[in-house]
Each structure stands twice: as C-alpha cells, then as structure tokens.
CSV table of N, CA and C in Angstrom, one decimal:
chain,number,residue,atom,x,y,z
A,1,UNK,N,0.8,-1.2,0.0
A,1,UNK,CA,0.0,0.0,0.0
A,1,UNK,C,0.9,1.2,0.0
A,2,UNK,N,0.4,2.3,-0.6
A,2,UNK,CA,1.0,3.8,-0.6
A,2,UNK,C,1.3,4.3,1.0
A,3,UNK,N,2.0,5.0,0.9
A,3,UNK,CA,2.3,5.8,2.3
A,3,UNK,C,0.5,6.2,2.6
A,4,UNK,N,0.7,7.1,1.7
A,4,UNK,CA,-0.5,8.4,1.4
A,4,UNK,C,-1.7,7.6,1.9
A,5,UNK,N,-2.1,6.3,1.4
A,5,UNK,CA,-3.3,5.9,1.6
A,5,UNK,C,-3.2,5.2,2.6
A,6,UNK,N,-2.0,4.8,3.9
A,6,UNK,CA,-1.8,4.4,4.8
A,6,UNK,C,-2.4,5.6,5.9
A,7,UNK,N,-1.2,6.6,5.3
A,7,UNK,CA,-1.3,8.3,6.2
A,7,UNK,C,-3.3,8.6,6.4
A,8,UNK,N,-3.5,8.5,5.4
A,8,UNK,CA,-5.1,8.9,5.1
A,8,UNK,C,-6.2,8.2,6.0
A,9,UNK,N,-5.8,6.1,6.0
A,9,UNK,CA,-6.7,5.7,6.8
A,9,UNK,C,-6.4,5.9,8.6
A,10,UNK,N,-5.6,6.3,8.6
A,10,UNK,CA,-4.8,6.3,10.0
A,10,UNK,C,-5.8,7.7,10.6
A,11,UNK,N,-5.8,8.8,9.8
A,11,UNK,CA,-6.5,10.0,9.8
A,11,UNK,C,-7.9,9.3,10.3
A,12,UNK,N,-8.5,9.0,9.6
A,12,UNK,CA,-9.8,8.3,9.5
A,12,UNK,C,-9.9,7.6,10.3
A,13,UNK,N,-9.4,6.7,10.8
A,13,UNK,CA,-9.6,5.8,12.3
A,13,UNK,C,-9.4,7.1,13.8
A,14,UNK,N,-8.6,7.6,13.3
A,14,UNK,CA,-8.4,8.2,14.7
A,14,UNK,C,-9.5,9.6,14.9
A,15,UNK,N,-10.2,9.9,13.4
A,15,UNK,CA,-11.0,10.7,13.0
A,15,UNK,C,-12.3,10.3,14.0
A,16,UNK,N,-12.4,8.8,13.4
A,16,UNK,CA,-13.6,8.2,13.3
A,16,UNK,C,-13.6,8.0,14.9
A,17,UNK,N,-12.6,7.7,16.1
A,17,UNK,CA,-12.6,7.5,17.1
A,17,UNK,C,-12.8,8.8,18.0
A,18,UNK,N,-13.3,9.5,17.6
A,18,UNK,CA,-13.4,11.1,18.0
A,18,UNK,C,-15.4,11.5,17.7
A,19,UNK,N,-15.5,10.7,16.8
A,19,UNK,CA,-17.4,10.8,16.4
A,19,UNK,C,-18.1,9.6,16.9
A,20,UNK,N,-17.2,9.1,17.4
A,20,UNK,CA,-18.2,8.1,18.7
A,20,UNK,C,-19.2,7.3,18.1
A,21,UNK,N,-19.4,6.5,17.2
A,21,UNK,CA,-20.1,5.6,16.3
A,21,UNK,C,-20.4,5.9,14.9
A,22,UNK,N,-20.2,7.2,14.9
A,22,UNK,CA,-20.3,7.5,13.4
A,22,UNK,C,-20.2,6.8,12.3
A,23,UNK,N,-21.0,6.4,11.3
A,23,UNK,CA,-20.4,5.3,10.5
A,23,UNK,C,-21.8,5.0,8.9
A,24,UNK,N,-21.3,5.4,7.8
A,24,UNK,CA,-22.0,5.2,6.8
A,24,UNK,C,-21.0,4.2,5.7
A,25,UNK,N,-21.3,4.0,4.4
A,25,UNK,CA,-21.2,2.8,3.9
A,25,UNK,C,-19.6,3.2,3.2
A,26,UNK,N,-19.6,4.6,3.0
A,26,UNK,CA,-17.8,5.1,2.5
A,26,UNK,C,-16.9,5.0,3.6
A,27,UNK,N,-17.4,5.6,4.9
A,27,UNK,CA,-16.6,5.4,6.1
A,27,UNK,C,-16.0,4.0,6.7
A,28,UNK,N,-17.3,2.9,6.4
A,28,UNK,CA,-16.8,1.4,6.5
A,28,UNK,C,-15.6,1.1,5.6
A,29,UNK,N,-15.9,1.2,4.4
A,29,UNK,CA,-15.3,1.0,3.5
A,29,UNK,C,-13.7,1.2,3.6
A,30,UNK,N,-13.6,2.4,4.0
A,30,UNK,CA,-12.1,3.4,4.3
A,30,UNK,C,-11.5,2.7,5.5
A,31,UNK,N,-12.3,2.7,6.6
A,31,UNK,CA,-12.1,2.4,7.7
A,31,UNK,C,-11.2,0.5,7.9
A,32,UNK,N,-11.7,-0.1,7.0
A,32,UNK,CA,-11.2,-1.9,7.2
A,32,UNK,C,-11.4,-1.9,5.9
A,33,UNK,N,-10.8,-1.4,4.7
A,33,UNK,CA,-10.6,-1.9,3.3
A,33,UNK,C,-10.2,-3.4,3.2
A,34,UNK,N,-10.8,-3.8,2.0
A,34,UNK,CA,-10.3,-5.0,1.8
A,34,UNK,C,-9.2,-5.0,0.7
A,35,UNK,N,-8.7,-6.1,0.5
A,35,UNK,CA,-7.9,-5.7,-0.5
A,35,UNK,C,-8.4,-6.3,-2.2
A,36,UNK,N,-9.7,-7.2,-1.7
A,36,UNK,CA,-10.0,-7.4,-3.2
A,36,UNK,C,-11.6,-6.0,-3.6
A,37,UNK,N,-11.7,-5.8,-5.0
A,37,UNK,CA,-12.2,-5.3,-5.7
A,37,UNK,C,-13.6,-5.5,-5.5
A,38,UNK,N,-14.8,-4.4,-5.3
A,38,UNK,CA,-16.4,-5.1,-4.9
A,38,UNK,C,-17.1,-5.9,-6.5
A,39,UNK,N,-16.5,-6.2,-7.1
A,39,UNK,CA,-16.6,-7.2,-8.3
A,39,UNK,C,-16.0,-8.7,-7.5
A,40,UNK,N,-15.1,-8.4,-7.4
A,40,UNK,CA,-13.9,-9.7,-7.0
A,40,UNK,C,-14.8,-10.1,-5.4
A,41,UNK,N,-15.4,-8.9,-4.6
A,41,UNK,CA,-15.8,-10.2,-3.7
A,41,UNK,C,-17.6,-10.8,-4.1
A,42,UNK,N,-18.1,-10.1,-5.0
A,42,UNK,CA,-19.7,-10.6,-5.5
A,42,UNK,C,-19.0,-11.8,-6.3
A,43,UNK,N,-17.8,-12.2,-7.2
A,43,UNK,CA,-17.9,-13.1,-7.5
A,43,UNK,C,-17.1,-14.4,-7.0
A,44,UNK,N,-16.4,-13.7,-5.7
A,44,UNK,CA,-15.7,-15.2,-4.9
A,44,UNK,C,-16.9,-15.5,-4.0
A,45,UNK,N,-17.7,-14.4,-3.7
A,45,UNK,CA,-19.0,-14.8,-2.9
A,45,UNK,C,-19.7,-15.6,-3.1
A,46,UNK,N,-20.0,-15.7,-4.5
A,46,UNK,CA,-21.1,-16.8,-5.2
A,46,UNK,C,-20.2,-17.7,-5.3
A,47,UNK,N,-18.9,-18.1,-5.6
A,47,UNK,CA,-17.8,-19.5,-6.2
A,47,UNK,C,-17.8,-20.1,-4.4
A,48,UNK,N,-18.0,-19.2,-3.5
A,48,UNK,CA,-18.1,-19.6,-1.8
A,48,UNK,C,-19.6,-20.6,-1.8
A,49,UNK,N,-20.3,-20.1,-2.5
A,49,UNK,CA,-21.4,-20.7,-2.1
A,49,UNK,C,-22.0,-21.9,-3.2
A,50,UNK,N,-20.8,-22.3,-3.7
A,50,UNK,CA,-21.0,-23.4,-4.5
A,50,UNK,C,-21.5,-23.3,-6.0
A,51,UNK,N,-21.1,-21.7,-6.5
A,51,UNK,CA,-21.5,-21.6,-7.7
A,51,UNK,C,-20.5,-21.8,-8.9
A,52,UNK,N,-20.7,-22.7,-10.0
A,52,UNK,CA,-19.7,-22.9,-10.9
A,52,UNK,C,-19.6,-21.5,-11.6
A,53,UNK,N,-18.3,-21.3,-12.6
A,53,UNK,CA,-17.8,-20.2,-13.0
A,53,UNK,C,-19.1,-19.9,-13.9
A,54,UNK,N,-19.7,-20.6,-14.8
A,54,UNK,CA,-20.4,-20.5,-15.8
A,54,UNK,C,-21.6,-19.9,-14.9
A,55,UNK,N,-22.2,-20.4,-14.2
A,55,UNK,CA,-23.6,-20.1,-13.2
A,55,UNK,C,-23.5,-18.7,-12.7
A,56,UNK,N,-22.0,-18.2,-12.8
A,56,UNK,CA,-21.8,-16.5,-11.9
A,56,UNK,C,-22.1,-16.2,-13.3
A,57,UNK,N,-21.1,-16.6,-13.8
A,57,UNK,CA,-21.1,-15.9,-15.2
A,57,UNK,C,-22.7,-15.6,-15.8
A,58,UNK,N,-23.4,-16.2,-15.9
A,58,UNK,CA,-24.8,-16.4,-16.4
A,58,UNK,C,-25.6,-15.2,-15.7
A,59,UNK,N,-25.6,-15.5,-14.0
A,59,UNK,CA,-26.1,-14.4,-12.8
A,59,UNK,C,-25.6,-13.0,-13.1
A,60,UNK,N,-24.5,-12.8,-13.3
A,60,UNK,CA,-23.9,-11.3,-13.2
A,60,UNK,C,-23.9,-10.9,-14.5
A,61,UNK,N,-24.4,-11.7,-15.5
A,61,UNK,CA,-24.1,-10.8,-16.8
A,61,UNK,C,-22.6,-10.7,-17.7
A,62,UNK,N,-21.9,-12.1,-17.1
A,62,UNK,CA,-20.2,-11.6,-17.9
A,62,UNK,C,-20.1,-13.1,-18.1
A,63,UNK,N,-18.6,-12.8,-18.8
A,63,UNK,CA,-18.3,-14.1,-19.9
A,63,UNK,C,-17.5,-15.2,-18.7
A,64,UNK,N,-17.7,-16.2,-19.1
A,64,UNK,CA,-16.8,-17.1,-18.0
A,64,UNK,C,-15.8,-17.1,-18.1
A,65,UNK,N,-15.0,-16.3,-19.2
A,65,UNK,CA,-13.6,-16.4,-19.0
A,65,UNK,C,-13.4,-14.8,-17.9
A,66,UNK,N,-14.1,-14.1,-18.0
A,66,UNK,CA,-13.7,-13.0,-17.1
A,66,UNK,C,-14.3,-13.4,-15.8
A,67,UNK,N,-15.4,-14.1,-15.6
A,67,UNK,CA,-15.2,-14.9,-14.0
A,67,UNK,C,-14.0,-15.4,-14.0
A,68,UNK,N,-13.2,-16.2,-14.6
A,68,UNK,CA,-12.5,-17.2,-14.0
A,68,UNK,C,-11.0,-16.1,-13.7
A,69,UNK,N,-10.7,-15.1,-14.5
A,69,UNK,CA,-9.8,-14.2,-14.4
A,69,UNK,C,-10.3,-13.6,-13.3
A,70,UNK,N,-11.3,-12.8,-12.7
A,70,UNK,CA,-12.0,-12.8,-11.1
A,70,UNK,C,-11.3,-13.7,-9.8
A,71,UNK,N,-11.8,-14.7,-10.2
A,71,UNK,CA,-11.2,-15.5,-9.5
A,71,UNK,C,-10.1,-16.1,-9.2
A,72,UNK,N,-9.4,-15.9,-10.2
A,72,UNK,CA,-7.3,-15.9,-10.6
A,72,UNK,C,-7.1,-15.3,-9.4
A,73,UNK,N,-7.8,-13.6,-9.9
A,73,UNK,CA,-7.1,-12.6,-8.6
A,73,UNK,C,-7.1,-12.5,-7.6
A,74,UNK,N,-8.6,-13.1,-6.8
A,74,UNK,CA,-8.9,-13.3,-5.5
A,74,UNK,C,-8.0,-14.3,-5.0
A,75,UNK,N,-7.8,-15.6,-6.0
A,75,UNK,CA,-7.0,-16.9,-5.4
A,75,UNK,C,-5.2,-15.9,-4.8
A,76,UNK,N,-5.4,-15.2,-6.0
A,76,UNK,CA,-3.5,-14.9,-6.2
A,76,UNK,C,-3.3,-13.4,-4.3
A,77,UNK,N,-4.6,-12.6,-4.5
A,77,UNK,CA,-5.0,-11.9,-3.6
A,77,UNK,C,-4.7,-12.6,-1.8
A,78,UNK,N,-6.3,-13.3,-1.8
A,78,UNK,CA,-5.8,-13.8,-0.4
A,78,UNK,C,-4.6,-15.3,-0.6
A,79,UNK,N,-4.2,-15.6,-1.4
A,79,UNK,CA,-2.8,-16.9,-1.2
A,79,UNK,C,-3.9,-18.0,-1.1
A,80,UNK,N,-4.9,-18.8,-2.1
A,80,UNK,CA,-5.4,-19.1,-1.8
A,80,UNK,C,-5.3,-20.0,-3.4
A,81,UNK,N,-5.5,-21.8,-3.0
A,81,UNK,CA,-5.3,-22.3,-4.7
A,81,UNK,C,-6.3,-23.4,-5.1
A,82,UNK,N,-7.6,-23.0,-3.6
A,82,UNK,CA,-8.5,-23.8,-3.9
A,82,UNK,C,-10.4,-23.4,-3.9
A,83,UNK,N,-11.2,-23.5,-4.8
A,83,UNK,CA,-12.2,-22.9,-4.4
A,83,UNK,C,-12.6,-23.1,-2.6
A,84,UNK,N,-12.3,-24.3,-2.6
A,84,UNK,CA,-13.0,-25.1,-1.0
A,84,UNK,C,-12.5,-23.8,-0.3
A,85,UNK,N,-11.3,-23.3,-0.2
A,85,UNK,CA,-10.9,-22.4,0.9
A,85,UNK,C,-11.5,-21.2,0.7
A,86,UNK,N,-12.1,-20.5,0.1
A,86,UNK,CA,-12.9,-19.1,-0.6
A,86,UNK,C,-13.4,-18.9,0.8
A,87,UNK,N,-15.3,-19.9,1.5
A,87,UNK,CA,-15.8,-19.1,2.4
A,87,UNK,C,-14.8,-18.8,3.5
A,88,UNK,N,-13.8,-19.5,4.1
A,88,UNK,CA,-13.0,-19.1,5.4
A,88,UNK,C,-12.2,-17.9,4.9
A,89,UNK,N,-11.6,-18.0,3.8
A,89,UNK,CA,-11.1,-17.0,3.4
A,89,UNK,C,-11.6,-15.3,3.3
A,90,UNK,N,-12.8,-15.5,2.7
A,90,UNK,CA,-13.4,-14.6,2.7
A,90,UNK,C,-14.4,-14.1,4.1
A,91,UNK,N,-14.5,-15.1,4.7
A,91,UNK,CA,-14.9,-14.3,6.0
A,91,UNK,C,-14.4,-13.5,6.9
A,92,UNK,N,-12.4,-13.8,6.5
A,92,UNK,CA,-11.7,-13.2,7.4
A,92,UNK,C,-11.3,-12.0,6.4
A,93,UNK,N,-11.6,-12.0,5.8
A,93,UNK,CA,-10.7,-10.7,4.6
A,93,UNK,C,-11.8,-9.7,4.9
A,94,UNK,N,-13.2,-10.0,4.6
A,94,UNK,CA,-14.1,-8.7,4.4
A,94,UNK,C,-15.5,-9.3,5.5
A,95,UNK,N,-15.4,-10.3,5.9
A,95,UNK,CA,-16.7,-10.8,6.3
A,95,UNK,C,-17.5,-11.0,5.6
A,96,UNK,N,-17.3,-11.3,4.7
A,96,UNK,CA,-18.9,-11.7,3.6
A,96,UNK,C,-19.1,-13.3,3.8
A,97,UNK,N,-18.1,-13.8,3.9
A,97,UNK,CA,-18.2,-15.6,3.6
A,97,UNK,C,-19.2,-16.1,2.8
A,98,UNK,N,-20.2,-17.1,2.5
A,98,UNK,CA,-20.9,-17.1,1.5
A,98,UNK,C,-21.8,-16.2,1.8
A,99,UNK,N,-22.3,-15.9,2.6
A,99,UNK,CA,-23.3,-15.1,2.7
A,99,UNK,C,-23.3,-13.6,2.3
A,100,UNK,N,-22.2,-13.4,2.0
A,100,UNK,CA,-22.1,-11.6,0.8
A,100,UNK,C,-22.2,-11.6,-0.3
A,101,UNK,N,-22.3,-12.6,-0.9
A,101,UNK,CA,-23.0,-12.5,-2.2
A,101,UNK,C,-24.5,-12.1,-2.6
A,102,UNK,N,-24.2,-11.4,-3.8
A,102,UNK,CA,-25.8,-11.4,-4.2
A,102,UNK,C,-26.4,-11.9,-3.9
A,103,UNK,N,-28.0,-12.2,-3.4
A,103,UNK,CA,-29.1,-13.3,-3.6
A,103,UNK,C,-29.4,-13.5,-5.2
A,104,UNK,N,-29.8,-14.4,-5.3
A,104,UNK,CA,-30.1,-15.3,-6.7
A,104,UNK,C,-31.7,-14.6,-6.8
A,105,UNK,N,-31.7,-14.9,-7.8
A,105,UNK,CA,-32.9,-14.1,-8.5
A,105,UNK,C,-33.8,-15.4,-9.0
A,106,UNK,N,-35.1,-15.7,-8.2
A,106,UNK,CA,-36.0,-17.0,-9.0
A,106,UNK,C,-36.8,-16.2,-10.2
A,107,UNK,N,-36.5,-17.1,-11.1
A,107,UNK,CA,-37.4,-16.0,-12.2
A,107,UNK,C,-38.3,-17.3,-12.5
C-alpha cells in the first residue's frame, strides 16, 4: 500500500474514534478496506457458495472467461489455490463468507 493511503486511513480511524459511532457505507469502507475489488468479492462470494464459473457468469451478466480471471485474482490476492478455501477466506478478509453475495434471483 502507498504511504499516502496508509497516512489517510490512519486519519480516519483516529477521526472516526473522535465521532463516537459515526459510520455510513464510504466510512466502512475506508475504515477496514479489503484488499480485493467489490466485483472480486460478489464473485468469490457466489464460487463460496458453491457456484460454478459458468452459473456467476450467467447471474452477473459476464463471460466465464472474465469470472474465472476474477477468481485468478482473488485466489492470487488472499494466497489461496483452492475454491473449497474461498468461504474461510473470505470471511476473514471482508466478512462476507458465503453469505455476501448477491441473492439469486427466481425467475
């Protein structure tokens, strides 16, 4: 990470510890960044909850080769070389585990 965007959240926590619960959905965000992309975690979210590349692909509207490049970076992101490990993974990175994914849409 940059100095600058270290220096910045450092601001922001000790900001944030001064407004005594203060908290909207940019301030979370800043506050415990993750380090993967909010694309990268809606589609490790769904591969967490047992979805094949093709089935995200189909749900989100993109080609399964750019899921699977998605999922490259998440694997290469948290050091990770197996879908099975995705939900533990992801529950400790951002808290979503399967459960931050999109819901599925019954049509």
């Amino acid at each position: 990470r940059r100095p600058e965007a270290e220096a910045s959240r450092a601001e922001l926590r000790r900001l944030l510890a001064r407004c005594d619960g203060a908290r909207s959905a940019v301030v979370a965000r800043w506050a415990s960044p993750s380090r993967l992309t909010r694309r990268e975690q809606e589609v490790a979210g769904l591969a967490a909850r047992g979805c094949t590349s093709r089935e995200i692909a189909a749900q989100l509207v993109l080609s399964v080769r750019t899921v699977d490049t998605h999922l490259a970076h998440v694997f290469t992101k948290l050091g990770l070389s197996r879908r099975q490990d995705l939900p533990a993974a992801l529950a400790a990175e951002v808290g979503l585990g399967a459960a931050g994914a999109r819901p599925t849409r019954d049509t």
